[in-house]
CSV table of C-alpha atoms in Angstrom, one decimal:
chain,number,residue,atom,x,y,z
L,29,UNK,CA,99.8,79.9,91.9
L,30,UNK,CA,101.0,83.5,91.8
L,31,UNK,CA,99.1,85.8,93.7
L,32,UNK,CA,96.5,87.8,92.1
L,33,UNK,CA,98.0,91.4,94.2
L,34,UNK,CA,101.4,90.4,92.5
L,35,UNK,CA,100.1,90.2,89.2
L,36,UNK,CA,100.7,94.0,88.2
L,37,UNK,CA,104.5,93.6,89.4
L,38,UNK,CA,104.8,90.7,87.3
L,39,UNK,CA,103.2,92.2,84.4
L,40,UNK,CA,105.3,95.3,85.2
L,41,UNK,CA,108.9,93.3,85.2
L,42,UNK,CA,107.9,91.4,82.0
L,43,UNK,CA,107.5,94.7,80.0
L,44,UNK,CA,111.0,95.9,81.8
L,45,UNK,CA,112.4,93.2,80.1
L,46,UNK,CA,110.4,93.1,76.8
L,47,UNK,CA,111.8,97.0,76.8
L,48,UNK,CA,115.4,96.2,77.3
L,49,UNK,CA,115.7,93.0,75.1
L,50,UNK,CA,114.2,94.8,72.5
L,51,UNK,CA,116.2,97.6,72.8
L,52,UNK,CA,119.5,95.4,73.1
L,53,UNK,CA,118.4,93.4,69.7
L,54,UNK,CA,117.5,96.3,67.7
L,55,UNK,CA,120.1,98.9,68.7
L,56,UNK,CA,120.9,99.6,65.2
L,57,UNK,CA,117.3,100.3,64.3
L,58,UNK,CA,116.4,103.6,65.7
L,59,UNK,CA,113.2,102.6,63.3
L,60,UNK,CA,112.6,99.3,65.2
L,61,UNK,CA,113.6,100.3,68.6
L,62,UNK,CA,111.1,103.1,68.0
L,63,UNK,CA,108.6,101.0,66.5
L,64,UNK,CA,108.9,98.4,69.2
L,65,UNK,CA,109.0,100.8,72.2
L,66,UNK,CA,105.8,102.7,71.0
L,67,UNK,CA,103.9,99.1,71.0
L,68,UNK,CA,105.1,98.9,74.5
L,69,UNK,CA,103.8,101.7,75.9
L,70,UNK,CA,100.0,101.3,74.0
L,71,UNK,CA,99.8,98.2,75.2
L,72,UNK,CA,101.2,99.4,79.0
L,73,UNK,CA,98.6,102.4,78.4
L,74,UNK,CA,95.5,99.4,77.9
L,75,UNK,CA,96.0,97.8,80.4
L,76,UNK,CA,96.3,100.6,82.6
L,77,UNK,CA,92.7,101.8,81.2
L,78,UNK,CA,91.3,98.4,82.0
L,79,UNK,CA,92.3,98.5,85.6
L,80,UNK,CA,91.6,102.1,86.0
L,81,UNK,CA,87.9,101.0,84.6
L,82,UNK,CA,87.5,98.3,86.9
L,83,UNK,CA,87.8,100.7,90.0
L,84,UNK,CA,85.7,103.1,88.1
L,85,UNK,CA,82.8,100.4,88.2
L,86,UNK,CA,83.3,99.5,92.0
L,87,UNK,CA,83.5,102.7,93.5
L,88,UNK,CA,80.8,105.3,95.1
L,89,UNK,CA,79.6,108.0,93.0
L,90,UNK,CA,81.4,110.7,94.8
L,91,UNK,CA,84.7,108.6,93.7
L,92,UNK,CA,83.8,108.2,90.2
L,93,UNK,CA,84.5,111.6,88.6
L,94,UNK,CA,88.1,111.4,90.1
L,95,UNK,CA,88.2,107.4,88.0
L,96,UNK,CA,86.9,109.5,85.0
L,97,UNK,CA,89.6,111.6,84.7
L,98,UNK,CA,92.3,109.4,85.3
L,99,UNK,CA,90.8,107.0,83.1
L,100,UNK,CA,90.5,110.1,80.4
L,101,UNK,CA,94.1,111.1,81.2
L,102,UNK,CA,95.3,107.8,80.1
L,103,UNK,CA,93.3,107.6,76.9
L,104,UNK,CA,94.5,110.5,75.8
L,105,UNK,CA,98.7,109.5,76.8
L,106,UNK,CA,97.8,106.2,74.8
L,107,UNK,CA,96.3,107.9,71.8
L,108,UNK,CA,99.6,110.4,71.5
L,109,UNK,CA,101.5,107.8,71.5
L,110,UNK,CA,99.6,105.9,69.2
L,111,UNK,CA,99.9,109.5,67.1
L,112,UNK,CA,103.6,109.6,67.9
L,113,UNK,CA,104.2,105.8,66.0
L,114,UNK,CA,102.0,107.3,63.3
L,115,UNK,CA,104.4,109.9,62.5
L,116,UNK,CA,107.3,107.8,63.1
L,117,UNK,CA,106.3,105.2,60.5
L,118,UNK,CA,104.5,107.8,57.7
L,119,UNK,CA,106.6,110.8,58.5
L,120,UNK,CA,107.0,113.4,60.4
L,121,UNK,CA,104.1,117.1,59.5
L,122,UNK,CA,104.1,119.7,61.2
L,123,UNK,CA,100.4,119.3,61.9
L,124,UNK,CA,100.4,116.2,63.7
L,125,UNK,CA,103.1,117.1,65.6
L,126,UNK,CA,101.4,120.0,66.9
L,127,UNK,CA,98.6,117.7,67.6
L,128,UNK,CA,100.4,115.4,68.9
L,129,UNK,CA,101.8,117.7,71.6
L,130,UNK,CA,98.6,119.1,72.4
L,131,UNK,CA,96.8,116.1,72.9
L,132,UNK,CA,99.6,115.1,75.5
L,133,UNK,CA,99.6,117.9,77.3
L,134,UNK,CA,96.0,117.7,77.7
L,135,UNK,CA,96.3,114.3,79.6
L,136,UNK,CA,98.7,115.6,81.7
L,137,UNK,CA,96.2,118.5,82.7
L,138,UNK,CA,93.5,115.6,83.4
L,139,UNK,CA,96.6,114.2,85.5
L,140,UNK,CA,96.5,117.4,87.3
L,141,UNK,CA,92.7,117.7,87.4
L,142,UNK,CA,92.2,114.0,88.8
L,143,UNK,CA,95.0,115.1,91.7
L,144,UNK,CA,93.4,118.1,92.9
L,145,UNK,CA,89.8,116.4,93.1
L,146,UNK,CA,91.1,113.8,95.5
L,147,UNK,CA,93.0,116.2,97.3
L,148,UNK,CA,90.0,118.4,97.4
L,149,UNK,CA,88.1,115.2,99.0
L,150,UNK,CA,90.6,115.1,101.3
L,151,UNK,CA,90.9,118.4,102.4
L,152,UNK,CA,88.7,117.7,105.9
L,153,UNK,CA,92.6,116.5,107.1
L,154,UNK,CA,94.5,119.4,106.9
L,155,UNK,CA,98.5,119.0,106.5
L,156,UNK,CA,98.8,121.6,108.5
L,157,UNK,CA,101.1,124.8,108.4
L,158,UNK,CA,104.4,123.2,109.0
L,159,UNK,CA,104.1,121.0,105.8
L,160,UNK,CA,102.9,123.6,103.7
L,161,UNK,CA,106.0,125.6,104.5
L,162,UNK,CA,108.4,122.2,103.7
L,163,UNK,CA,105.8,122.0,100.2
L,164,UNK,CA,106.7,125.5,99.4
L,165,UNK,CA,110.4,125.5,100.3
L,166,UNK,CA,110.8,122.4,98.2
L,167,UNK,CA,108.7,123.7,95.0
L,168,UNK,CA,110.5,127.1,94.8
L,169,UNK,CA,113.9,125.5,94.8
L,170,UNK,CA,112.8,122.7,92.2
L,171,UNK,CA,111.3,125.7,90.2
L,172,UNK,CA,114.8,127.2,90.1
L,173,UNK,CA,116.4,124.7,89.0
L,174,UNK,CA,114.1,123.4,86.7
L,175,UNK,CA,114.2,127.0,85.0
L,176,UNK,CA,118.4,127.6,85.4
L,177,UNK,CA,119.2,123.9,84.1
L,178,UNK,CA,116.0,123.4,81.4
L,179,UNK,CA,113.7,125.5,80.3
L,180,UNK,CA,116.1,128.4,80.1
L,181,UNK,CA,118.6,126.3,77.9
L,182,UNK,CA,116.1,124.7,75.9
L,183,UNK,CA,114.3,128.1,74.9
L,184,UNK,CA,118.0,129.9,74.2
L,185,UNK,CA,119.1,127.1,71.7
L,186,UNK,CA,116.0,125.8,70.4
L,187,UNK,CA,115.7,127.9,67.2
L,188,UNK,CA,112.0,126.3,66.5
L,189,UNK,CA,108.8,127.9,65.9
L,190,UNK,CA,107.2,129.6,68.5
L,191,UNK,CA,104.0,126.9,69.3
L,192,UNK,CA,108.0,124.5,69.9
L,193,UNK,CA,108.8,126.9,72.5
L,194,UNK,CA,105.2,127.5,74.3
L,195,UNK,CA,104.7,123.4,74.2
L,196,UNK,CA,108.4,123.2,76.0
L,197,UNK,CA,107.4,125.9,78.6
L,198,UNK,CA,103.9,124.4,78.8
L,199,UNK,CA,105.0,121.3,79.3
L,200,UNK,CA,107.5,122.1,82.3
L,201,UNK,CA,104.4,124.5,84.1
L,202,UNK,CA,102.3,121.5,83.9
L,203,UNK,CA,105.2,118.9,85.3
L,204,UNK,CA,105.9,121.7,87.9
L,205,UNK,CA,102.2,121.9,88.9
L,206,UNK,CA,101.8,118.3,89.2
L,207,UNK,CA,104.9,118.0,91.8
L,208,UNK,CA,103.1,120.8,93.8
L,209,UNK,CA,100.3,118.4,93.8
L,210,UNK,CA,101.7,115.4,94.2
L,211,UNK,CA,103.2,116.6,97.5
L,212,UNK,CA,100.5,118.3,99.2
L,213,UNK,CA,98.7,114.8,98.4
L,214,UNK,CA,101.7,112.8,100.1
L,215,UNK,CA,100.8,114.6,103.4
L,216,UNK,CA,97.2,114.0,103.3
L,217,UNK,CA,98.2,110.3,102.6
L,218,UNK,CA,100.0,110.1,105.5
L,219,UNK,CA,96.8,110.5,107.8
L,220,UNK,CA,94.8,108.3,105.9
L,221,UNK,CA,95.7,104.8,106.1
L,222,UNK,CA,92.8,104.1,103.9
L,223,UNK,CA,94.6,105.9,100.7
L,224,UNK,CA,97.5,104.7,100.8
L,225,UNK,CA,97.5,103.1,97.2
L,226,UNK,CA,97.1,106.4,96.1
L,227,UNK,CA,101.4,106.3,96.5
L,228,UNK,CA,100.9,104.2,93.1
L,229,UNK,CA,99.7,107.4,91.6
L,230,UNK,CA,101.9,109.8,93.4
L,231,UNK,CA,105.1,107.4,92.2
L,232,UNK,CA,103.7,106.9,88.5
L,233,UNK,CA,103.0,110.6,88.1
L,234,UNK,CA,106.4,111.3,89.6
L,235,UNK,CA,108.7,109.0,87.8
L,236,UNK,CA,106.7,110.7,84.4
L,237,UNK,CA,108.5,114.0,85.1
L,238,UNK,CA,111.3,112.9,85.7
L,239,UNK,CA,111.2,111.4,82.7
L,240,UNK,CA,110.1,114.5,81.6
L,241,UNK,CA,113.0,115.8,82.9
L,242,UNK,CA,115.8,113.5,81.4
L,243,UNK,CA,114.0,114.2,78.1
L,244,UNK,CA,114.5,117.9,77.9
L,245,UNK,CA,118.2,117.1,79.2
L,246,UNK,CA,118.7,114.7,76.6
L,247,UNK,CA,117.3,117.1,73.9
L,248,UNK,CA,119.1,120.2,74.9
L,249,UNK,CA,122.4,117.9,75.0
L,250,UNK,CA,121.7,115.8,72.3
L,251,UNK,CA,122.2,112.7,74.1
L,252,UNK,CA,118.4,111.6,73.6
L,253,UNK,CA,117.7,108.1,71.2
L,254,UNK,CA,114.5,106.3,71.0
L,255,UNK,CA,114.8,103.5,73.8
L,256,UNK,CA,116.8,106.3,76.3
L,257,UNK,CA,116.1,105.4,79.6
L,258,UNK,CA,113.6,107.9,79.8
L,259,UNK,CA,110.9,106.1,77.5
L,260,UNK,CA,111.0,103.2,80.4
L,261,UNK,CA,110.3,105.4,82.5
L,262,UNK,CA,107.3,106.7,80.4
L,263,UNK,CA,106.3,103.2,80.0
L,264,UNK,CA,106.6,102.4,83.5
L,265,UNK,CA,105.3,105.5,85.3
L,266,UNK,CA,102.0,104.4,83.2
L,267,UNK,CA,101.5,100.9,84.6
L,268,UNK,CA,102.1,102.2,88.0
L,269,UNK,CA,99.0,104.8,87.3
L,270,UNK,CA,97.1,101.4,86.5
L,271,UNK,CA,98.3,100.0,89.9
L,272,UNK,CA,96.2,102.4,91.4
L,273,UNK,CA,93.0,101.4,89.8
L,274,UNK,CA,93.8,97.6,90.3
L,275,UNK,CA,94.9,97.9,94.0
L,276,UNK,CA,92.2,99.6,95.1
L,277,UNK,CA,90.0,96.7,95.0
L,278,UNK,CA,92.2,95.1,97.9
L,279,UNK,CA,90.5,96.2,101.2
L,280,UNK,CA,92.6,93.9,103.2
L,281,UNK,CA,96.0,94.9,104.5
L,282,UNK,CA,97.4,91.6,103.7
L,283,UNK,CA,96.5,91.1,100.1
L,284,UNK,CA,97.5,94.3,98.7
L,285,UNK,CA,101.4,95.2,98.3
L,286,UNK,CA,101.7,98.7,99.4
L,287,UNK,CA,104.5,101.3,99.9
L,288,UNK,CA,105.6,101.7,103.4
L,289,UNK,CA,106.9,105.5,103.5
L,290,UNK,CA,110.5,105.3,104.6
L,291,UNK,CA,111.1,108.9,105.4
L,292,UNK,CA,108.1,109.4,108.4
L,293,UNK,CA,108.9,111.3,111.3
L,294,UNK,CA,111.3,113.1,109.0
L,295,UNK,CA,109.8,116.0,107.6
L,296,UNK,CA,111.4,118.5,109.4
L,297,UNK,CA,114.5,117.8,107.6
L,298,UNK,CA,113.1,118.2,103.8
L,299,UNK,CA,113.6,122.1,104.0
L,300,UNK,CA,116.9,121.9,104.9
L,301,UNK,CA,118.1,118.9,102.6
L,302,UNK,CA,116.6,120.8,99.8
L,303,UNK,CA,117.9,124.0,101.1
L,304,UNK,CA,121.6,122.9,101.0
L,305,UNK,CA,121.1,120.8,97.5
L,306,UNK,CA,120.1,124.4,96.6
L,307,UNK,CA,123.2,126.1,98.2
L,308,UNK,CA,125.6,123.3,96.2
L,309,UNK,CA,123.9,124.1,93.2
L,310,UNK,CA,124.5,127.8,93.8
L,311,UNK,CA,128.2,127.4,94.3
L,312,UNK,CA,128.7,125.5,90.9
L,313,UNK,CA,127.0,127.9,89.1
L,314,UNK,CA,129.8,130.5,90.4
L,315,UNK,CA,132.0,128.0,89.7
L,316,UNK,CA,133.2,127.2,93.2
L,317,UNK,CA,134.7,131.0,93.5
L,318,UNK,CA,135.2,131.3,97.2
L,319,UNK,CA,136.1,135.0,98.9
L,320,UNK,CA,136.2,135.3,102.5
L,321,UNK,CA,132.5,136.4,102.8
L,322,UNK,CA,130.9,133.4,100.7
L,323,UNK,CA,133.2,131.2,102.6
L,324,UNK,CA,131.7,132.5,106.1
L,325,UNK,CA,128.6,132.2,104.8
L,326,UNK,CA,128.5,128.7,103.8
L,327,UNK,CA,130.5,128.0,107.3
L,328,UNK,CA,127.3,129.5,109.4
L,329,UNK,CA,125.4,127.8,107.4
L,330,UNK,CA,126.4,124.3,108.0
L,331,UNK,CA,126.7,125.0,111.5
L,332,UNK,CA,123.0,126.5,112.2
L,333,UNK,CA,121.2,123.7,110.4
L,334,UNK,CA,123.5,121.0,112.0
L,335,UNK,CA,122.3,122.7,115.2
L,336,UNK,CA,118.6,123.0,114.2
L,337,UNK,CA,119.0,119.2,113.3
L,338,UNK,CA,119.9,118.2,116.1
L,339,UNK,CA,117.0,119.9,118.4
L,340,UNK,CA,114.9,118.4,115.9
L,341,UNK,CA,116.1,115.0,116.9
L,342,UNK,CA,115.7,115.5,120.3
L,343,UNK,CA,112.2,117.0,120.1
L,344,UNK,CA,111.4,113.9,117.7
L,345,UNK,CA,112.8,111.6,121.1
L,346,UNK,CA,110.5,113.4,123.5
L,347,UNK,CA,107.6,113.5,121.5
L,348,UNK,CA,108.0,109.7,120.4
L,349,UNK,CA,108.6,108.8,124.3
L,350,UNK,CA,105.4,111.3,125.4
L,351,UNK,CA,103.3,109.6,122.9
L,352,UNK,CA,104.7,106.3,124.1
L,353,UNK,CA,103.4,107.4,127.5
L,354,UNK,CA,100.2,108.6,126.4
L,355,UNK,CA,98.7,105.1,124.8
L,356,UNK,CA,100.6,102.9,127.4
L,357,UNK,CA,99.7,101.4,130.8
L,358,UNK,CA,102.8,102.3,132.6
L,359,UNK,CA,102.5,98.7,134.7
L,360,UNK,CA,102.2,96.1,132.2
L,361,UNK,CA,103.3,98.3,129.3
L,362,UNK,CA,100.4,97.2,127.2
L,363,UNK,CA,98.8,99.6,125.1
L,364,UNK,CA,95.8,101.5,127.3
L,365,UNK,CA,92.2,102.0,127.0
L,366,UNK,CA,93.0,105.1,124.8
L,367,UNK,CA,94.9,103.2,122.6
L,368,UNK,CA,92.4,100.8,122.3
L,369,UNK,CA,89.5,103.3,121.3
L,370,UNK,CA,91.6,104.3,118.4
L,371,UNK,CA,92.5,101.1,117.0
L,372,UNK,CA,88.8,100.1,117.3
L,373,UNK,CA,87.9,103.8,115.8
L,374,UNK,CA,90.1,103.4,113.0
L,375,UNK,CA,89.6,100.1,112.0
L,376,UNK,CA,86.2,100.4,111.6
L,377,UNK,CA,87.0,103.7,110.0
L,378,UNK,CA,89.1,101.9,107.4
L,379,UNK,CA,87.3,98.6,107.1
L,380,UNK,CA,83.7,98.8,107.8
L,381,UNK,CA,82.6,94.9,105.9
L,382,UNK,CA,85.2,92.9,107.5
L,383,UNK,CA,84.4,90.8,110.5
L,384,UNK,CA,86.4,91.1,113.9
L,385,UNK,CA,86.4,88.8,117.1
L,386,UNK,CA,87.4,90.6,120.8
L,387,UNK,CA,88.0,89.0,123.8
L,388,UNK,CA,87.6,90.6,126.8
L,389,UNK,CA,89.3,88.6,130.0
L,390,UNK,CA,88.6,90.0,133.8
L,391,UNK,CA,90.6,88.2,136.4
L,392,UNK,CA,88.7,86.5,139.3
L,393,UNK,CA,89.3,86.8,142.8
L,394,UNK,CA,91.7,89.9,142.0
L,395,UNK,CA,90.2,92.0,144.3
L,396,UNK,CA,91.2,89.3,146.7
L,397,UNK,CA,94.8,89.4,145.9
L,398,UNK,CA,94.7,93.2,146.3
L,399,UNK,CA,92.8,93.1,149.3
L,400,UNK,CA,94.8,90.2,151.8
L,401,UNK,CA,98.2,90.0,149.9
L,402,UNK,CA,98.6,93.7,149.1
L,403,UNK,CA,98.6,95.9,145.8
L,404,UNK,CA,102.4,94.7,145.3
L,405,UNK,CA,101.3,91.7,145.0
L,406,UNK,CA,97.8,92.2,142.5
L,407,UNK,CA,100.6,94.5,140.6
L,408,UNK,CA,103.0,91.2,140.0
L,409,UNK,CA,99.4,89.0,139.0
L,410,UNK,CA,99.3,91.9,136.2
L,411,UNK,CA,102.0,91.7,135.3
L,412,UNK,CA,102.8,88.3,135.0
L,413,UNK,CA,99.2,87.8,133.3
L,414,UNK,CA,100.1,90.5,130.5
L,415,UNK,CA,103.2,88.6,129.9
L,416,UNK,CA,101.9,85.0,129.5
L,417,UNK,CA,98.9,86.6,127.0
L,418,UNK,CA,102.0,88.3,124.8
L,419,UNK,CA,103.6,84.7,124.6
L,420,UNK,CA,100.6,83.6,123.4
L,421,UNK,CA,100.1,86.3,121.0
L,422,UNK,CA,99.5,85.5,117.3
L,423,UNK,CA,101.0,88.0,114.6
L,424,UNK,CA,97.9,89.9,114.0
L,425,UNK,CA,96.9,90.6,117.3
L,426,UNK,CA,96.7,93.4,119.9
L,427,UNK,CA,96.3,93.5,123.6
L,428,UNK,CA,95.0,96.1,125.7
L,429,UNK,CA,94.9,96.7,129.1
L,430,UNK,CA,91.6,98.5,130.0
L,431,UNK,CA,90.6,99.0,133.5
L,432,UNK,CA,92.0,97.8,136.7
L,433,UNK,CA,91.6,93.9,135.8
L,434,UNK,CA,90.5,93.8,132.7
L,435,UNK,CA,92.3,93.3,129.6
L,436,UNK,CA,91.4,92.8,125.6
L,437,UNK,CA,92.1,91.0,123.1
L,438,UNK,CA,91.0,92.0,119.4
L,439,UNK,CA,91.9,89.7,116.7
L,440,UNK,CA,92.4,91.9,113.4
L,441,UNK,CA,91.2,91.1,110.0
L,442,UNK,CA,90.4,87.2,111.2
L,443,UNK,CA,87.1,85.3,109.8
L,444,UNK,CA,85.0,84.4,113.2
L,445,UNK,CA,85.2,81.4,112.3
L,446,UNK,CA,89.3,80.9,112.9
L,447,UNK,CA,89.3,83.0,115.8
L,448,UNK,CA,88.9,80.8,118.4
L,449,UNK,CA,92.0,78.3,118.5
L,450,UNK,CA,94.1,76.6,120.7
L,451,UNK,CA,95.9,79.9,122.3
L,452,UNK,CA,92.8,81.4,122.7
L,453,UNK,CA,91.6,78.5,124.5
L,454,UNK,CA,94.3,77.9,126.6
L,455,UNK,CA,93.9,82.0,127.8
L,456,UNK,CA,90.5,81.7,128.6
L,457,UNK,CA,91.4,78.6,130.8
L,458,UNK,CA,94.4,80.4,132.3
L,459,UNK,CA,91.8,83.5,133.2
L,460,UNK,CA,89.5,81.0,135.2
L,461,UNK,CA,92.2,79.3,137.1
């Protein structure tokens, strides 16, 4: 029986390949491809509503106006494109399209709306200075670009009415804003376990402009056809808006599937990845004419942010190693009573209805080892004791050493009621022994 947390993937690969079969068996039907595409994404923009409105129900009422909009944004995407297949099928007036546009636009600004209420929730965990320098490095340079390589090319050869041109630079203000957002939000994420599903929003909202993106390239160049890679896109950036609405209901770790972020630890280097991207961009632009200064130039260049990358590095090592030090017991290298106090703190934090078992385990007679065989000796008893506990370990447990001769062992997001099996038996018996 699948499982129910993989249902939105399945329901997300089926339309992927609904899209592309279509696509493939009508590709001499812009009419039908177009037709067919638009059905898509209503039906991708339901269902997204429906899991969106299921969250709405189940959260707290200081959650809900952040569901509202989100759940407004979407109605509003679904009823353009409903608008959209409209004018496709009955032909194309000038009024509807205008409508059309507007009406879009004002989901994305209910987009916007919904991200800056949660970040404004949020706001109690500041991302601190450094990030907001690596947000606004990032955004300038994507700003740039944006304007050099699309809006600027768009408004010079457009030739359409002026509400064309203010919906074209409307639309890339909005897309702009919402990547402004969207980071500031990913740095928040990343101290809140808790919201971590909010990635689904952050990735749906993101894959939307760049769709956004390859639409105004493939206008300008007049490469864009109904069923262009940017309508799956579309169609998928708003299923993955639904995910977050239908994941949210998973307060367990294990039943939700949830993006692991593949770039901590690494922030430092954003500003200077985007920086020479930048740089590269820069030179084609001139058309890769070298003289001895620009040459010099990009030389230094490489050379001071290879050096600063490196220093990064190792302040990365000492920190990881410090921290490594700081919530370890340097004996038996289990994690410390600090460490401990966290996890506790946190979990609780994070998961306040679940039920947890801890098992705390005190050595007897160690104060007799210490006292006629020596402290060498009470130091090899720890140490031997820590390592036959970590045999025994099961895959979601932690041990903790807390005091001289005591040691812990919580058992994480486990029913009482299976908590106490074989190995935990066998410890306890060790312990007395």
């Amino acid at each position: 029986m699948l499982r129910k947390s993989l249902v939105p993937i399945a329901i997300l690969l089926a339309v992927i390949g609904l899209f592309c079969g279509w696509v493939y068996s009508f590709k001499e039907d812009q009419l039908m491809i177009s037709t067919g595409v638009n059905v898509l994404q209503i039906f991708a923009g339901t269902i997204s509503f429906a899991w969106l409105f299921q969250a709405f129900q189940a959260a707290e009422k200081q959650e809900k106006p952040f569901w509202l909009l989100l759940q407004a944004g979407v109605v509003l995407y679904t009823t353009s494109i409903l608008m959209w297949l409209y004018i496709q099928l009955a032909g194309e007036t000038q009024g509807l399209v205008i409508l059309f546009s507007a009406v879009g636009l004002t989901a994305y600004l209910l987009f916007l709306c919904a991200l800056i209420f949660k970040i404004r929730k949020m706001s109690s965990e500041s991302s601190g200075p450094s990030y907001l320098f690596n947000i606004l490095i990032f955004v300038i340079i994507v700003a740039s670009i944006s304007f050099h390589y699309l809006i600027s090319p768009t408004l010079e050869s457009s030739g359409e009415a002026w509400w064309t041109d203010m919906m074209t630079v409307s639309y890339a203000v909005v897309d702009l804003t919402i990547l402004f957002v969207i980071i500031i939000l990913y740095f928040l994420i990343r101290k809140n376990k808790k919201q971590q599903v909010l990635l689904f929003l952050g990735l749906g909202l993101l894959i939307q402009i760049t769709a956004d993106v390859f639409y105004s390239y493939g206008s300008v160049s007049g490469s864009y056809q109904t069923g262009h890679f940017a309508d799956l896109m579309w169609l998928s950036a708003t299923l993955f808006i639904g995910f977050t609405g239908y994941y949210t209901k998973f307060n367990d770790r294990s039943s939700v599937w949830i993006f692991r972020n593949p770039v901590e630890d690494k922030d430092a280097a954003f500003p200077f990845a985007s920086i020479t991207v930048f740089i590269i961009l820069v030179i084609h632009s001139y058309h890769y004419a070298f003289n001895a200064l620009s040459l010099g130039f990009l030389i230094t260049f490489i050379l001071v942010v290879g050096r600063q990358l490196q220093l990064l590095r190792k302040n990365q090592q000492l920190v990881a190693q410090y921290r490594y030090l700081a919530y370890h017991d340097p004996l038996t290298d289990l994690r410390n009573r600090s460490s401990f106090t966290e996890e506790i703190e946190n979990l609780l934090a994070d998961y306040p209805d679940k039920q947890y078992a801890l098992l705390l385990i005190d050595l007897d007679q160690f104060k007799l080892v210490n006292d006629t065989l020596g402290h060498h000796i009470g130091d090899l008893v720890l140490v031997e004791t820590a390592k036959r506990l970590e045999m025994a370990m099961e895959e979601n447990m932690l041990l903790f050493r807390l005091g001289e001769m005591s040691l812990s062992l919580p058992s994480w997001m486990l029913p009482m009621k299976n908590v106490y099996k074989s190995p935990m038996e066998s410890w306890a018996a060790s312990a007395n022994h």
